[in-house]
PDB file of C-alpha atoms in Angstrom:
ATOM      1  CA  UNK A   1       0.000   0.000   0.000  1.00  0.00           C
ATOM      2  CA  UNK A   2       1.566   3.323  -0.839  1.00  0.00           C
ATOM      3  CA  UNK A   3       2.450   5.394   1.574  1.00  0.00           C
ATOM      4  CA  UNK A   4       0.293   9.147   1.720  1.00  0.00           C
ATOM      5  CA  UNK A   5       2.665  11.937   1.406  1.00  0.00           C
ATOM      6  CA  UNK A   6       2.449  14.770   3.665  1.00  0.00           C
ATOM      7  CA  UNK A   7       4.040  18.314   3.167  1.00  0.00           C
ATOM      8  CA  UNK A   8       4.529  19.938   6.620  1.00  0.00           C
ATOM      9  CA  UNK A   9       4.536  23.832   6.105  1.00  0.00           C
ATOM     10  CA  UNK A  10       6.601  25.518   9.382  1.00  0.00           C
ATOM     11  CA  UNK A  11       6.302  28.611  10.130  1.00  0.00           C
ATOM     12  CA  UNK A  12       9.095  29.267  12.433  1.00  0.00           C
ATOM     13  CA  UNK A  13       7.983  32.856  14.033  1.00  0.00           C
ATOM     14  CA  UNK A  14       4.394  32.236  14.700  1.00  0.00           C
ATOM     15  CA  UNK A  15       3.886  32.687  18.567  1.00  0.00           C
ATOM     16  CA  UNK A  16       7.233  33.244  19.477  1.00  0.00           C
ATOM     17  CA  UNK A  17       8.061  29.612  19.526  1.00  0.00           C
ATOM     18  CA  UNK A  18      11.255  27.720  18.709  1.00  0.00           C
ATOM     19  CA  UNK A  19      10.366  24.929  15.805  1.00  0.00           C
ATOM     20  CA  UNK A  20      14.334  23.714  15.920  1.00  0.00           C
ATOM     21  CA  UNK A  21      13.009  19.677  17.835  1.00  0.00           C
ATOM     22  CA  UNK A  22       9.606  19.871  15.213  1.00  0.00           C
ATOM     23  CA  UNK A  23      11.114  17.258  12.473  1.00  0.00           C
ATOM     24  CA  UNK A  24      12.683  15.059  14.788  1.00  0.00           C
ATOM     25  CA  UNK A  25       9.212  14.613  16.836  1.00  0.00           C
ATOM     26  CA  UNK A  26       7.101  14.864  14.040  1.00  0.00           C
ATOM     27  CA  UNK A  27       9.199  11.453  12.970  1.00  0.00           C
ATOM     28  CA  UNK A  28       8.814   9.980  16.741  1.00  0.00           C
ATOM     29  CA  UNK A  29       4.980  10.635  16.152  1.00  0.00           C
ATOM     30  CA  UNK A  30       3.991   9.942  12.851  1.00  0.00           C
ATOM     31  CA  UNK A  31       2.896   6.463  11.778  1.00  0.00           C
ATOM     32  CA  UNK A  32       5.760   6.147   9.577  1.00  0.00           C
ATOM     33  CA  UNK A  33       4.799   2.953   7.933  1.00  0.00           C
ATOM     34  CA  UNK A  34       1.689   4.776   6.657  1.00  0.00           C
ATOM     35  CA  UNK A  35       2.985   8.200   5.773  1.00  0.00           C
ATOM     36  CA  UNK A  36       5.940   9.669   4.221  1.00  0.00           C
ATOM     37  CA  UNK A  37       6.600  13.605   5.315  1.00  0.00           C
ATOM     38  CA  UNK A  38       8.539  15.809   3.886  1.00  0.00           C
ATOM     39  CA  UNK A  39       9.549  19.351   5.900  1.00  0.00           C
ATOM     40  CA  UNK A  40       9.349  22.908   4.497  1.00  0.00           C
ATOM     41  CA  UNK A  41      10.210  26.273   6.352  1.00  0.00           C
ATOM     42  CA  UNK A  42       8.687  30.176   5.446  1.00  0.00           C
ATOM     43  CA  UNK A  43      10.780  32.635   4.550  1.00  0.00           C
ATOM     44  CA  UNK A  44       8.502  35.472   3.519  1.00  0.00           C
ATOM     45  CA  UNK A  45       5.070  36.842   3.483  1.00  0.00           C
ATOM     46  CA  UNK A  46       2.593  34.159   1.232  1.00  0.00           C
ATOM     47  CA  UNK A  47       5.166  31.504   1.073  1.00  0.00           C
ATOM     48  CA  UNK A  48       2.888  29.289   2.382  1.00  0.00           C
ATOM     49  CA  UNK A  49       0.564  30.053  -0.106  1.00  0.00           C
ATOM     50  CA  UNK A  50       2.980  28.995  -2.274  1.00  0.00           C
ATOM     51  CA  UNK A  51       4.342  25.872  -0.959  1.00  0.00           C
ATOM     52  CA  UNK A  52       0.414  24.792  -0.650  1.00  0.00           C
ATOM     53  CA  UNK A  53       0.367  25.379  -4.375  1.00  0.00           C
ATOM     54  CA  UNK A  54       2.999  23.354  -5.297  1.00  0.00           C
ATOM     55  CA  UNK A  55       1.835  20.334  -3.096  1.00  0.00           C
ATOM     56  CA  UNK A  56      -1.403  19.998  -5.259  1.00  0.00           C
ATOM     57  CA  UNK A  57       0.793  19.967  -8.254  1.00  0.00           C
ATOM     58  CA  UNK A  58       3.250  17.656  -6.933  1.00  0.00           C
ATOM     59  CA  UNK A  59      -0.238  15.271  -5.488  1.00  0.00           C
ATOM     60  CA  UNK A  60       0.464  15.947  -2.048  1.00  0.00           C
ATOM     61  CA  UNK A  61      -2.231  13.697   0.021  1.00  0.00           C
ATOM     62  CA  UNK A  62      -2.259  16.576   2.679  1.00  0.00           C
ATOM     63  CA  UNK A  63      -0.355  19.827   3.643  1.00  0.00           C
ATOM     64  CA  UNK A  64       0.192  20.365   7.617  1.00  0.00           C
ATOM     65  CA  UNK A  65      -0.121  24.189   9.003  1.00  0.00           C
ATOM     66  CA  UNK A  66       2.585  24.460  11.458  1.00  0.00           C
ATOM     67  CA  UNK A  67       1.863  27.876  12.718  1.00  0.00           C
ATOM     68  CA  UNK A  68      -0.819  30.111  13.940  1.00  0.00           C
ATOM     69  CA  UNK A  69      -4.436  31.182  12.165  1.00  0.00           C
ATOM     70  CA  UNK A  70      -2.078  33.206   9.508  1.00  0.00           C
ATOM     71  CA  UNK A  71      -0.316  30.396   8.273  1.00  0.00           C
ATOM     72  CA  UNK A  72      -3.538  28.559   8.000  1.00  0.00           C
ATOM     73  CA  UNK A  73      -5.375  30.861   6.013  1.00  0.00           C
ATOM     74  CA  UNK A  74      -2.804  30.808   3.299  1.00  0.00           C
ATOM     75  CA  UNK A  75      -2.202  27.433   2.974  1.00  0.00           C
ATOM     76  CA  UNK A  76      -6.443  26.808   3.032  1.00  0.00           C
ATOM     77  CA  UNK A  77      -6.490  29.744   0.547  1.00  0.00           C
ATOM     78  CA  UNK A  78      -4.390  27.731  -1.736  1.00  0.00           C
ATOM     79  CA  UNK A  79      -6.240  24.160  -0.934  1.00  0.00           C
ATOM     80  CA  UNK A  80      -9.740  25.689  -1.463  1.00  0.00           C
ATOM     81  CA  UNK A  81     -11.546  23.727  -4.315  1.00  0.00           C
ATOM     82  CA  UNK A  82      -8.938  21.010  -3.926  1.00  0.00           C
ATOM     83  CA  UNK A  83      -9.344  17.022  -2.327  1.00  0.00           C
ATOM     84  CA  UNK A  84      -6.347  17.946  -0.397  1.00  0.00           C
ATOM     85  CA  UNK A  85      -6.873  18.474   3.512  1.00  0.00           C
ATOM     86  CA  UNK A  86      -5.243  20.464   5.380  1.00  0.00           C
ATOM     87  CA  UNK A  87      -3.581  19.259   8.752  1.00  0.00           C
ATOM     88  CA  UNK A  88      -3.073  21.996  11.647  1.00  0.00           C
ATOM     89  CA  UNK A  89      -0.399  21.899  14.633  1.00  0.00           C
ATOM     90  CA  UNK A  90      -0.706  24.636  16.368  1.00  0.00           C
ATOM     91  CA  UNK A  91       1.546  27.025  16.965  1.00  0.00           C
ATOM     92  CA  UNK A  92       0.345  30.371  16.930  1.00  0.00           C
ATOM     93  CA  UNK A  93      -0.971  33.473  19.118  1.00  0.00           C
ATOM     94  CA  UNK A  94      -4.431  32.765  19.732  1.00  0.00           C
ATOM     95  CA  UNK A  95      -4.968  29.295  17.496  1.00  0.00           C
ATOM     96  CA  UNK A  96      -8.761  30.561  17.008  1.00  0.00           C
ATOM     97  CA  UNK A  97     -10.283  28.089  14.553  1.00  0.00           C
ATOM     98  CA  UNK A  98      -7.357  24.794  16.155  1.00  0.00           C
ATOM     99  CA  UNK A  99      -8.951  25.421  19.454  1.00  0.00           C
ATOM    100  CA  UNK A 100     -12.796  25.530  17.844  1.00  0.00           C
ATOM    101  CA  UNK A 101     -12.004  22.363  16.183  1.00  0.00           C
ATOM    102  CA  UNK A 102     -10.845  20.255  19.632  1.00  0.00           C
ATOM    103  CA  UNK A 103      -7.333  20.243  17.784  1.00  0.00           C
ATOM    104  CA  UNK A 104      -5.036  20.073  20.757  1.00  0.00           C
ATOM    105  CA  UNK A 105      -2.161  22.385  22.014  1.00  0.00           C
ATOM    106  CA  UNK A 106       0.417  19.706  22.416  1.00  0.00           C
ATOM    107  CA  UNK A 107       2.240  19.063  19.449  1.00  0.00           C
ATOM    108  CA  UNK A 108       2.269  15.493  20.074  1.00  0.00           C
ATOM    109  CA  UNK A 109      -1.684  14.966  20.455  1.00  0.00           C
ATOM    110  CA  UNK A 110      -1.988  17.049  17.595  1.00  0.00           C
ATOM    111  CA  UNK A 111       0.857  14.950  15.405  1.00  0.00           C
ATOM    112  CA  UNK A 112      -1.409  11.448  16.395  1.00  0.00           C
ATOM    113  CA  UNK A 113      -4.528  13.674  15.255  1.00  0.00           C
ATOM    114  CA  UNK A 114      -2.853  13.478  12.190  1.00  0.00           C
ATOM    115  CA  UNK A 115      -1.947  10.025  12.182  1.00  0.00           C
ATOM    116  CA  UNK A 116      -5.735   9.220  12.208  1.00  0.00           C
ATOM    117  CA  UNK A 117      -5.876  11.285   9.198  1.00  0.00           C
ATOM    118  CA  UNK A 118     -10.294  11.912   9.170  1.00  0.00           C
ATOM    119  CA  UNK A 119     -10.929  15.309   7.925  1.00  0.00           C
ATOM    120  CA  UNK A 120     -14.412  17.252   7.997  1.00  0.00           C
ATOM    121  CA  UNK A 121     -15.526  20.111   5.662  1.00  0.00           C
ATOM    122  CA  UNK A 122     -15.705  23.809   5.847  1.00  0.00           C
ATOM    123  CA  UNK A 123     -16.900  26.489   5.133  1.00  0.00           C
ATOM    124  CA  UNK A 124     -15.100  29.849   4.078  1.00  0.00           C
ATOM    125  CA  UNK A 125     -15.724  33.934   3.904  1.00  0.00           C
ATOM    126  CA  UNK A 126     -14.414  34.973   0.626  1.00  0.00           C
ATOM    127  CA  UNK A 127     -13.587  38.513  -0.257  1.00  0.00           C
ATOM    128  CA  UNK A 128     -12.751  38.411  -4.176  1.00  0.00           C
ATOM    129  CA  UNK A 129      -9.995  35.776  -4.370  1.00  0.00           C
ATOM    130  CA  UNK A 130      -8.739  36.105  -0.520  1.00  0.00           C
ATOM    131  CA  UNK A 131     -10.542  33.890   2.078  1.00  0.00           C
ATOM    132  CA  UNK A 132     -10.958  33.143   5.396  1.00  0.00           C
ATOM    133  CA  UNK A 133     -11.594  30.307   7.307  1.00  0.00           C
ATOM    134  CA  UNK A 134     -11.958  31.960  11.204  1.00  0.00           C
ATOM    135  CA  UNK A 135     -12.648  35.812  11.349  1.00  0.00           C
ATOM    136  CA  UNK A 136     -12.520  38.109   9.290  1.00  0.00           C
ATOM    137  CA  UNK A 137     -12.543  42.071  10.916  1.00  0.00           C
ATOM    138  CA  UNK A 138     -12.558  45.648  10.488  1.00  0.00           C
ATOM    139  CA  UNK A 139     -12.103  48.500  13.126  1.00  0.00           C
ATOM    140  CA  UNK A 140     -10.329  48.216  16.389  1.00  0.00           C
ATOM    141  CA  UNK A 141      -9.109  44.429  16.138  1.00  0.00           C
ATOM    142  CA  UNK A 142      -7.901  45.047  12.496  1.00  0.00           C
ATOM    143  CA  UNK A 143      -6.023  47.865  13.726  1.00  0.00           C
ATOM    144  CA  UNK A 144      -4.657  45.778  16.634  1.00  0.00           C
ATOM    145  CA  UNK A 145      -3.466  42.787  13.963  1.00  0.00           C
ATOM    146  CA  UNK A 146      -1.720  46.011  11.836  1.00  0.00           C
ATOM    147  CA  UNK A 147       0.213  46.457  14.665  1.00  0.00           C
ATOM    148  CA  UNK A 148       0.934  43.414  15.869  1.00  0.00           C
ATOM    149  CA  UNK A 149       2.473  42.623  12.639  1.00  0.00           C
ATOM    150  CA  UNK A 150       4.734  44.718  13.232  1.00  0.00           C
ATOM    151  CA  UNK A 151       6.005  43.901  16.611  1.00  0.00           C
ATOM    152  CA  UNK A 152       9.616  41.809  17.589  1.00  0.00           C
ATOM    153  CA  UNK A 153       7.412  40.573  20.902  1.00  0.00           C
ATOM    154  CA  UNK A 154       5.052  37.421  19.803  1.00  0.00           C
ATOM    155  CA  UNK A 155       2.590  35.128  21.421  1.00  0.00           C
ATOM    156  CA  UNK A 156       0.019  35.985  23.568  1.00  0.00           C
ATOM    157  CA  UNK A 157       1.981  38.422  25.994  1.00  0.00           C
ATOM    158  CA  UNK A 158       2.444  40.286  22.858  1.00  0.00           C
ATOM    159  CA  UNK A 159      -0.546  40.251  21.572  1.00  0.00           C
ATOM    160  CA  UNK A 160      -2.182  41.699  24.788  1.00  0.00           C
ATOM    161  CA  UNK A 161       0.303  44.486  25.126  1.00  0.00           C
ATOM    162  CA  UNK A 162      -0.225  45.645  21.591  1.00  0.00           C
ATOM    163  CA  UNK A 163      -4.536  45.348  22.687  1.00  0.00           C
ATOM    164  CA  UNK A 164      -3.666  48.169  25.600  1.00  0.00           C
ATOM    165  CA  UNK A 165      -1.561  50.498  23.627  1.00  0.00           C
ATOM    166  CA  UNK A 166      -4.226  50.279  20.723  1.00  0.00           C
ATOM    167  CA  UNK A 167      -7.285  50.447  22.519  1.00  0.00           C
ATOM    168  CA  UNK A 168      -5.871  54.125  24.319  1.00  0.00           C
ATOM    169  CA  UNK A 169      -5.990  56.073  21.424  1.00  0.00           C
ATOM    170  CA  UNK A 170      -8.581  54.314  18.989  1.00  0.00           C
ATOM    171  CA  UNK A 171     -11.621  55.679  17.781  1.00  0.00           C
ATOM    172  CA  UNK A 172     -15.316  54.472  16.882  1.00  0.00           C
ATOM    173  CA  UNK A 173     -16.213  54.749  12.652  1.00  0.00           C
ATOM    174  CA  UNK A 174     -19.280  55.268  10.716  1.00  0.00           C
ATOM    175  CA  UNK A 175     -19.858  51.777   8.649  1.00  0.00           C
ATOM    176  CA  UNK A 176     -22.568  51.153   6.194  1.00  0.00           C
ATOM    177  CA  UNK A 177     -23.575  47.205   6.172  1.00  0.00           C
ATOM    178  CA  UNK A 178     -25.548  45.240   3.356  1.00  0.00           C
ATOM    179  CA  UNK A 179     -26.167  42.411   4.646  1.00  0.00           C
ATOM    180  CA  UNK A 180     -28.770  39.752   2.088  1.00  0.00           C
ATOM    181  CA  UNK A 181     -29.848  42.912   0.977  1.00  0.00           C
ATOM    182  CA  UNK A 182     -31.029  44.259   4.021  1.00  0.00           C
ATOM    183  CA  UNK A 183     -28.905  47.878   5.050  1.00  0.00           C
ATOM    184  CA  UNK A 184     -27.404  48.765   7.724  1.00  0.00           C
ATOM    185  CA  UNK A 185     -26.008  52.294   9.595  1.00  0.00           C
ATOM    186  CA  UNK A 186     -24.073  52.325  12.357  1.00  0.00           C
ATOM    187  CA  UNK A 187     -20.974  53.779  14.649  1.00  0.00           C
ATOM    188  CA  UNK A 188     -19.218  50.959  15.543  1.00  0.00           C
ATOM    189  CA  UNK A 189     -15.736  50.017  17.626  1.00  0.00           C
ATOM    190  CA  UNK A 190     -15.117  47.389  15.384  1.00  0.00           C
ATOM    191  CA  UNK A 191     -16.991  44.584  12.466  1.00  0.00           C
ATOM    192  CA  UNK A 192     -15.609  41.344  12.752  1.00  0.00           C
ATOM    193  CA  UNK A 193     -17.188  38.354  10.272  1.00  0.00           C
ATOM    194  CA  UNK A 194     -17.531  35.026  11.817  1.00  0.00           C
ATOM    195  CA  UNK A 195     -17.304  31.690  10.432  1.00  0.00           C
ATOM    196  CA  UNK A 196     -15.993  30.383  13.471  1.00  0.00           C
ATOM    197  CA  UNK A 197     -16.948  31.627  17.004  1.00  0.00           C
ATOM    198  CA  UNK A 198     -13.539  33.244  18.710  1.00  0.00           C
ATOM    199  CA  UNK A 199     -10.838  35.050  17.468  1.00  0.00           C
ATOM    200  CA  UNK A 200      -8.245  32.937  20.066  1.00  0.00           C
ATOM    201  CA  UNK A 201      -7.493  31.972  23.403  1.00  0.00           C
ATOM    202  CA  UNK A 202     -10.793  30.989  24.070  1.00  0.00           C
ATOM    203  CA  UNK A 203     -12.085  34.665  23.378  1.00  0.00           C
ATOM    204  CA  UNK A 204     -15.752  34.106  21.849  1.00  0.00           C
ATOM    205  CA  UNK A 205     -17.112  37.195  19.758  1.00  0.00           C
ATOM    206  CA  UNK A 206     -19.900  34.614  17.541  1.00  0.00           C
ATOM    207  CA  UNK A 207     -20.685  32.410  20.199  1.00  0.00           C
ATOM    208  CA  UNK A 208     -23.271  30.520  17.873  1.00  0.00           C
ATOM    209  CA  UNK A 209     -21.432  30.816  14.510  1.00  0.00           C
ATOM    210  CA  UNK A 210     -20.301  27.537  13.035  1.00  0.00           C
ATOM    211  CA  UNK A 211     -17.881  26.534  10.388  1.00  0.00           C
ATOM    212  CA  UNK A 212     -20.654  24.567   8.368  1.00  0.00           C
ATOM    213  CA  UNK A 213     -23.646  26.292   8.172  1.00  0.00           C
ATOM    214  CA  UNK A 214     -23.324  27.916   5.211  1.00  0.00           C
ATOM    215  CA  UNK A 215     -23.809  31.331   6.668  1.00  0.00           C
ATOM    216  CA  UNK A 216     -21.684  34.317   8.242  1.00  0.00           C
ATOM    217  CA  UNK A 217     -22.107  35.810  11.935  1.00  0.00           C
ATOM    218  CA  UNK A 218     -21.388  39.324  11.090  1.00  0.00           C
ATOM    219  CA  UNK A 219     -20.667  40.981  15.042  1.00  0.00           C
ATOM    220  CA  UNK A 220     -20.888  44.953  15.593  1.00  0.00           C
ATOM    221  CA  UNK A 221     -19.336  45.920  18.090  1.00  0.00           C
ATOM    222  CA  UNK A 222     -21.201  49.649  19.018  1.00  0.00           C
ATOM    223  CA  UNK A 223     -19.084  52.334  20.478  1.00  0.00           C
ATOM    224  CA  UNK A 224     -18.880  51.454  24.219  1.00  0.00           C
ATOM    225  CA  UNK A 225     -18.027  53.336  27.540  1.00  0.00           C
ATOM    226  CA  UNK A 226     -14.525  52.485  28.877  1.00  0.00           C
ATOM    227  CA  UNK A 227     -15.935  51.835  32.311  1.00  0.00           C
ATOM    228  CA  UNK A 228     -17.641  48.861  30.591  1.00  0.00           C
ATOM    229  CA  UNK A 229     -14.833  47.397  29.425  1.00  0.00           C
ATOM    230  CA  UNK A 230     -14.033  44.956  31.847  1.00  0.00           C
ATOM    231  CA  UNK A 231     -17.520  43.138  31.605  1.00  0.00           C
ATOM    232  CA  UNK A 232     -17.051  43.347  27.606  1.00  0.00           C
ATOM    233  CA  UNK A 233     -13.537  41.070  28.119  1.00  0.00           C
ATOM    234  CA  UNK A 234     -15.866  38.564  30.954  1.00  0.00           C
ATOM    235  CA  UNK A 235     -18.760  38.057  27.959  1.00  0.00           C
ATOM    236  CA  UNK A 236     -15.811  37.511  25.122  1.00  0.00           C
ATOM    237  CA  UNK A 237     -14.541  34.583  27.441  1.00  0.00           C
ATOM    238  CA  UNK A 238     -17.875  33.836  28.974  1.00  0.00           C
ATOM    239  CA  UNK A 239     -18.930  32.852  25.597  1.00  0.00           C
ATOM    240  CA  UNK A 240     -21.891  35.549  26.076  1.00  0.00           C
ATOM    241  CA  UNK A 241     -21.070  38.486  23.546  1.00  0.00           C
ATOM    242  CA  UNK A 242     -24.128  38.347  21.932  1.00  0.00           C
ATOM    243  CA  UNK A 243     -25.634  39.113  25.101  1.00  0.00           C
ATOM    244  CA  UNK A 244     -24.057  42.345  25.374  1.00  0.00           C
ATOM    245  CA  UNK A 245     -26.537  45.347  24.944  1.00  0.00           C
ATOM    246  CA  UNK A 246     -23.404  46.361  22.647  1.00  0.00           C
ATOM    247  CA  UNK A 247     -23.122  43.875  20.325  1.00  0.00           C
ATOM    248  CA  UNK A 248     -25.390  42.940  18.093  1.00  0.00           C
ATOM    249  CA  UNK A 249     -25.054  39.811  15.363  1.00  0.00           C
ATOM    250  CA  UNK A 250     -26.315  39.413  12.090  1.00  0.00           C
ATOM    251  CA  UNK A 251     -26.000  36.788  10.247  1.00  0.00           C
ATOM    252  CA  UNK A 252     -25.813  36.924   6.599  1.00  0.00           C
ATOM    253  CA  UNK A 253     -24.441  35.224   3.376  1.00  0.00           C
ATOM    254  CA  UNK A 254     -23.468  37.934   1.014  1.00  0.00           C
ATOM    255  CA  UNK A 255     -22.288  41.004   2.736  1.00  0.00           C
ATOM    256  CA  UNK A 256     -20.692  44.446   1.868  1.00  0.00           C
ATOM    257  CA  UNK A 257     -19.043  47.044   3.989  1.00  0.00           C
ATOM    258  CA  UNK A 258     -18.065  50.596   3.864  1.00  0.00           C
ATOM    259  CA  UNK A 259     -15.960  52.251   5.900  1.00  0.00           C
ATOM    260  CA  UNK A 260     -15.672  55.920   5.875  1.00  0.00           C
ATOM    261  CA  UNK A 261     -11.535  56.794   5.036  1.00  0.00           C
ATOM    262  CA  UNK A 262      -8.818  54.386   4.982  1.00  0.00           C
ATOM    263  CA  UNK A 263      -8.304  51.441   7.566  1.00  0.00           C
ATOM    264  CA  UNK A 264      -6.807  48.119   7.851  1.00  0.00           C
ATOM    265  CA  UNK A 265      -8.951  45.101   7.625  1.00  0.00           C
ATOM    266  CA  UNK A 266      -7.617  41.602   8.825  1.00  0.00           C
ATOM    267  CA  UNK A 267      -8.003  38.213   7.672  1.00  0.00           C
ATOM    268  CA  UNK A 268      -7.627  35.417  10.246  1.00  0.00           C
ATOM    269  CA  UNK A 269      -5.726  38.190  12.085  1.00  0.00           C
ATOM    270  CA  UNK A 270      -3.558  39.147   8.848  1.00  0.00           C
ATOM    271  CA  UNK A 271      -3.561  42.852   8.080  1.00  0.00           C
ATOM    272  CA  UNK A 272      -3.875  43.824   4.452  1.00  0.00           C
ATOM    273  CA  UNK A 273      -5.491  46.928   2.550  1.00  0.00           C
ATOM    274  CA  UNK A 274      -8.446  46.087   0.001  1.00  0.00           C
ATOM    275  CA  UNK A 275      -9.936  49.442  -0.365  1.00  0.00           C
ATOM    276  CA  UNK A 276     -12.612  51.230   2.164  1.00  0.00           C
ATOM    277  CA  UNK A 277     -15.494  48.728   0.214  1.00  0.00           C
ATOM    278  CA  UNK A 278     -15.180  45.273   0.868  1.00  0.00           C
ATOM    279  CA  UNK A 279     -17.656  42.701  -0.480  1.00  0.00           C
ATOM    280  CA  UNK A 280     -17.511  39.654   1.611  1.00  0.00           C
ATOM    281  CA  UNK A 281     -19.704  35.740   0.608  1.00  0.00           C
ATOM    282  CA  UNK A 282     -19.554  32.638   2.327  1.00  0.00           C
ATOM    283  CA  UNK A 283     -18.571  29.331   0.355  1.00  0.00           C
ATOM    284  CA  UNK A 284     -20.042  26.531   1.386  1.00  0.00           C
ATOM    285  CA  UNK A 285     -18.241  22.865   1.838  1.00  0.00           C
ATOM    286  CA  UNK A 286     -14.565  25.025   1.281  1.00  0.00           C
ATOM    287  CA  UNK A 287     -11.961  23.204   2.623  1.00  0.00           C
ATOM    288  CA  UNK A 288     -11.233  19.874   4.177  1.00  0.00           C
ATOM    289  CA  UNK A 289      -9.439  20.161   7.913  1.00  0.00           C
ATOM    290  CA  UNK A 290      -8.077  17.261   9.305  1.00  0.00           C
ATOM    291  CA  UNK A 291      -9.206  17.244  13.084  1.00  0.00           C
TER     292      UNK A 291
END
């Protein structure tokens, strides 16, 4: 029987983690007599995206994220449409849609995941040919993930030090939603749309979206008073944000958004810039994740 050949892609500065010991326990780990891996490392922005390419040319039988919710959305970007699933250890700053999907922490549970090698399907946002498979946001956490790009300090320590300075000086915009055709007005902290409930570390802004419904939580987040900030963190990890009096969840399937001026937007907690209109669907059935 021929062995399945699996590409692991490693990301080796996703949350601040050494990846120096990954090959020699991913070959501890792995059922060796029924897979064959083979080890690649990023070296720029999209490389994954790239490697992920290449495996369905080369007839991969799966590509392994090692890395955070960034290095997953490129690699799925690239195996959307495809038979080829996509395996996830990981590795990251918040692991949003790993830790929706039970996927564990350790890299060894999540190596013998692997190793029983039954994969589910997805759904995905997609905004023109760039997708997402967690969150997708504009406003005050798109802003944060700007910065946070930018930053020598990774993992979660990081990521909640960049939150504070951020949060000081940021300001609520005017938005203008179509959502299924329905529109929207509103002053909002921050948009974020959910295919997945939480962003990471067990931080729940869509506490009822799911990856296969076929449909998009989009969460507003309405200009709130600072005093009220502390009970906004306790419903994010409460899984009770869409009990908040300020936040209110829509779902929807096709879905534009204005913004007035220029601002980052984020997908899967990856800054880009596409534009102050950004026309969002979901895709049904998307991807196959190995969990």
């Amino acid at each position: 029987m021929r062995k399945k050949r699996i590409l692991f892609v490693i990301n080796p500065v996703s949350g601040g983690k050494k990846k120096t010991t990954f090959n020699k326990q991913v070959l501890e780990v792995l059922d060796l007599n029924r897979f064959d891996p083979t080890f690649k490392i990023t070296n720029h922005a999209n490389h994954a995206y790239e490697l992920a390419k290449s495996a369905i040319d080369e007839q991969y039988d799966a590509v392994i994220a090692v890395g955070g919710d960034g290095t997953i959305n490129e690699i799925g970007t690239a195996l959307v449409g495809s038979d080829i699933p996509l395996g996830i250890v990981p590795e990251g700053s918040g692991n949003g849609l790993a830790l929706y999907l039970g996927i564990p922490m350790n890299e060894s549970a999540a190596l013998r995941r692997i190793n029983r090698f039954e994969s589910v399907g997805i759904d995905c946002g997609k905004i023109g040919e760039r997708c997402f498979f967690n969150i997708a946001g504009i406003g005050f956490d798109a802003s944060v993930s700007d910065r946070f790009a930018s930053e020598t300090f990774r993992g979660p320590v990081g990521y909640l030090r960049t939150i504070i300075n951020v949060i000081s000086k940021y300001k609520p915009k005017k938005y203008i939603l179509d959502i299924d055709g329905k529109v929207y007005e509103r002053e909002a902290f921050m948009i974020s749309v959910a295919n997945s409930p939480q962003y990471g570390n067990n931080a729940y802004i869509a506490p009822n979206a799911s990856i296969n419904d076929g449909v998009l939580d989009v969460c507003i987040v309405h200009k709130f008073p600072l005093y009220t900030l502390p009970m906004m963190i306790f419903h994010l990890f409460n899984k009770t944000a869409d009990q908040s009096e300020y936040v209110e969840i829509i779902p929807g399937k096709k879905i534009c958004i204005e913004q007035e001026g220029k601002a980052p937007l984020h997908l899967d907690g990856e800054p880009m810039d596409l534009g102050n209109k950004i026309d969002i669907e979901v895709q049904g059935n998307a991807l196959k994740i190995i969990c």
